[in-house]
Amino acid sequence: MTYKVYHCKGNPDYLLLFDFDETYYPHELQNWQLQALYELEEYLERIAQKKNIRIGWVTGSSLEEIEKKMKAAKMTYYPHFIASNLGTELWEINQQGEFSQNQEWVEGIKRSGFNHRVVEELINELKQVYGIQLKARTQFGQKQFKMNYYYFIEDSARVKYDLPIIKQLAQNSGMSININRCNPLAGDPANAFDVNFIPLNTGKRAVADFVMKRFKISVANTFAFGDSGNDIEMLKAVEHGYLLNNATEEAKQLHNRITPEPYAKGIKNVCMLHF
C-alpha cells in the first residue's frame, strides 16, 4: 500500500513527537478510535502545512510491526521521521515516501560498543548471582541494537529490590535500559515489566533531544504525546508533554499533564488549543 507523507517545507518551526502504540495507533481498532485517527491525520496534514510542523513517531515497535499496524488501521500518512525500536533506529522519510537512516545517529550507535554478548552475560549474572530471571521476548525477536525481555512479577515484594539491580548492572556494562510496566492493550502480558537493553545515548528522550537540535527547534515549540512509563522522559524533555487519557496507571503516577480525551481525540484536542 502506498502512503502519503505529511507536508513539509524547509526547516520547521514546530515539532510533534508521538509514541505509536496506544498513543497514535489504537490496538483495539474500534470504529470510534479509527474515525478519530482519520480525522487526526487530516488535521495534522493541514497544520503541518500552515504552521510548518515536522512530525515524528518515537516508538518501541520495529518498521515491520508499524507497517502491519498501519495496514490494519487503513492509515493514510507517514510522518516525516520514525525513531523505531526505542530510538535505536532513526528513519527519515522524504516526500516521495522513501526511507533513509540518519547517518549521524547510526555512527553514534556504532561508537557505543553495544553487542549481544554483553547483554547475554548480564542476563546470566542476574540469574546466577541475584536469582533474577528475565524471559526473552521471542515473539519479536532480538534486534541488532535492542534486546527485549520480560520481568514477570512473581513476588511483589521483590520488585523494588530487583529492578534497581537490573538498572545498575546495565549501567555498569555501559548500556542504557528501559523498564516499564507492560500494557496488555498493546499486546503485552499482564503482571510483567518490559525490560529493554539498548545502546548508550539512545531511547525516546535521546531522540527528542537529537531532533530538537537537528531542526533547531526549542523545547517551547516541541510537543510530545505518550501513554506509558517509557514515554515519560520524552514528555519531560519538551515544554508540551502530554499523557493521553488512556495512559497506564503507572504513567499517570509519574506525569500529571493528561489530555481530557483518549487516543487521537486527546492529541487533536491539545493541538487545536495551541495551533
Coordinates of C-alpha atoms in Angstrom, one line a residue, residues 17 90 106 131 145 228 230 253 265:
L17 CA 6.5 13.7 18.6
L90 CA 16.2 6.9 13.2
V106 CA 23.9 5.4 13.0
G131 CA 18.2 -15.0 41.3
F145 CA 20.7 -2.8 18.9
S228 CA 3.1 4.6 29.2
N230 CA 8.7 4.5 28.7
Q253 CA 1.6 8.4 38.7
K265 CA -9.1 12.7 20.3

